[in-house]
Short mmCIF file of C-alpha atoms in Angstrom, two decimals:
data_model
loop_
_atom_site.label_atom_id
_atom_site.label_comp_id
_atom_site.label_asym_id
_atom_site.label_seq_id
_atom_site.Cartn_x
_atom_site.Cartn_y
_atom_site.Cartn_z
CA MET A 469 108.86 102.85 115.26
CA THR A 470 107.96 99.30 114.33
CA SER A 471 109.47 99.64 110.87
CA VAL A 472 112.81 100.75 112.35
CA LEU A 473 112.77 97.83 114.79
CA LEU A 474 111.84 95.44 111.99
CA VAL A 475 114.78 96.54 109.84
CA PHE A 476 117.04 96.26 112.91
CA GLN A 477 115.67 92.74 113.48
CA PHE A 478 116.67 91.68 109.96
CA ILE A 479 120.15 93.13 110.43
CA LEU A 480 120.50 91.35 113.79
CA THR A 481 119.38 88.10 112.19
CA ALA A 482 122.06 88.31 109.51
CA ILE A 483 124.82 89.22 111.99
CA LEU A 484 123.74 86.51 114.45
CA THR A 485 123.75 83.89 111.69
CA ILE A 486 127.24 84.89 110.59
CA ALA A 487 128.48 84.90 114.20
CA VAL A 488 127.19 81.38 114.78
CA LEU A 489 128.69 80.10 111.54
CA LEU A 490 132.10 81.61 112.37
CA GLN A 491 132.38 79.84 115.70
CA LYS A 492 134.73 76.95 116.18
CA SER A 493 133.09 73.61 115.62
CA SER A 494 134.52 70.13 116.07
CA SER A 495 136.88 70.94 113.22
CA ILE A 496 139.38 73.79 113.29
CA GLY A 497 136.92 76.56 112.36
CA LEU A 498 138.05 80.16 112.77
CA GLY A 499 140.88 79.07 115.08
CA ALA A 500 143.01 78.30 112.04
CA TYR A 501 143.25 82.00 111.27
CA SER A 502 144.44 83.17 114.68
CA GLY A 503 148.18 82.71 114.05
CA SER A 504 149.85 82.98 117.47
CA ASN A 505 148.99 83.51 121.11
CA GLU A 506 149.51 87.24 120.75
CA SER A 507 146.52 87.67 118.49
CA LEU A 508 143.70 90.15 118.81
CA PHE A 509 141.47 87.62 120.58
CA GLY A 510 143.96 86.50 123.25
CA ALA A 511 145.65 83.18 124.06
CA LYS A 512 142.56 81.03 123.54
CA GLY A 513 141.97 82.31 120.04
CA PRO A 514 138.63 83.60 118.87
CA ALA A 515 136.54 80.97 120.68
CA GLY A 516 135.96 83.01 123.86
CA PHE A 517 135.39 86.25 122.00
CA MET A 518 132.93 84.73 119.52
CA ALA A 519 130.99 82.98 122.29
CA LYS A 520 130.63 86.24 124.24
CA PHE A 521 129.78 88.18 121.09
CA THR A 522 127.11 85.64 120.12
CA PHE A 523 125.64 85.64 123.62
CA ILE A 524 125.38 89.44 123.73
CA LEU A 525 123.97 89.52 120.21
CA ALA A 526 121.36 86.91 121.17
CA ILE A 527 120.27 89.01 124.17
CA VAL A 528 119.93 92.08 121.94
CA PHE A 529 117.96 89.98 119.42
CA VAL A 530 115.50 88.77 122.09
CA ALA A 531 115.12 92.28 123.53
CA ASN A 532 114.46 93.68 120.05
CA THR A 533 111.87 90.93 119.42
CA LEU A 534 110.05 91.81 122.65
CA ALA A 535 110.17 95.54 121.86
CA LEU A 536 108.91 94.89 118.34
CA GLY A 537 105.97 92.88 119.69
CA TYR A 538 105.15 95.53 122.28
CA PHE A 539 105.20 98.46 119.85
CA TYR A 540 103.28 96.52 117.22
CA ASN A 541 100.52 95.78 119.74
CA GLN A 542 100.45 99.45 120.79
CA ASP A 543 99.97 100.55 117.18
CA ARG A 544 97.23 98.03 116.45
CA LYS A 545 94.72 97.88 119.27
CA VAL A 546 92.19 95.90 117.21
CA SER A 547 92.54 92.24 116.44
CA LEU A 548 92.50 91.16 112.83
CA ALA A 549 89.58 88.85 113.61
CA GLU A 550 87.52 91.84 114.77
CA GLU A 551 88.10 93.68 111.49
CA ILE A 552 86.51 90.97 109.34
CA LYS A 553 83.19 92.16 107.98
CA ILE A 554 80.60 89.53 107.18
CA GLU A 555 78.54 90.74 104.23
CA LYS A 556 76.35 87.74 103.48
CA SER A 557 75.75 84.69 105.53
CA VAL A 558 75.52 81.30 103.90
CA VAL A 559 72.78 80.24 106.30
CA PRO A 560 69.52 82.19 105.81
CA ALA A 561 68.39 84.27 108.76
CA ASN A 562 64.73 83.16 108.55
CA PRO A 563 64.44 79.61 107.23
CA SER A 564 61.24 78.99 105.28
CA THR A 565 58.56 77.00 107.06
CA SER A 566 57.62 74.84 104.11
CA MET A 567 59.77 71.79 103.71
CA PRO A 568 60.82 70.78 100.23
CA VAL A 569 59.00 67.73 98.92
CA ALA A 570 60.92 64.86 97.46
CA PRO A 571 59.82 63.69 94.02
CA ALA A 572 57.63 60.60 93.88
CA ALA A 573 59.32 57.32 93.11
CA PRO A 574 58.51 55.83 89.71
CA GLU A 575 56.22 52.85 89.71
CA ALA A 576 57.57 49.50 88.71
CA PRO A 577 56.09 48.00 85.56
CA THR A 578 53.59 45.22 86.17
CA LEU A 579 54.31 41.82 84.65
CA LYS A 580 51.46 39.92 82.97
#
């Protein structure tokens, strides 16, 4: 189930990106292609349609993200941190009682 939702998430991401880029900005944008008032999008041009389409697509994107997180957590009940196996520890379990001895300092030569 998670793989289907993940593929759907990628498709939604691409469509949402295209929908945002097609919206009218401070320049003419997609409004230049709408010809007359009797266009497919209505008298205002594509601005109202694209805004509604982007809003609905964003809601579907968020819902799919929540569903993907829910189903992923249902599939994996164990945290990744709990799966880490520690084979050898860097710190010894029983430290030795004898302390290492530092080497003796060399004696300075005597001047005569």
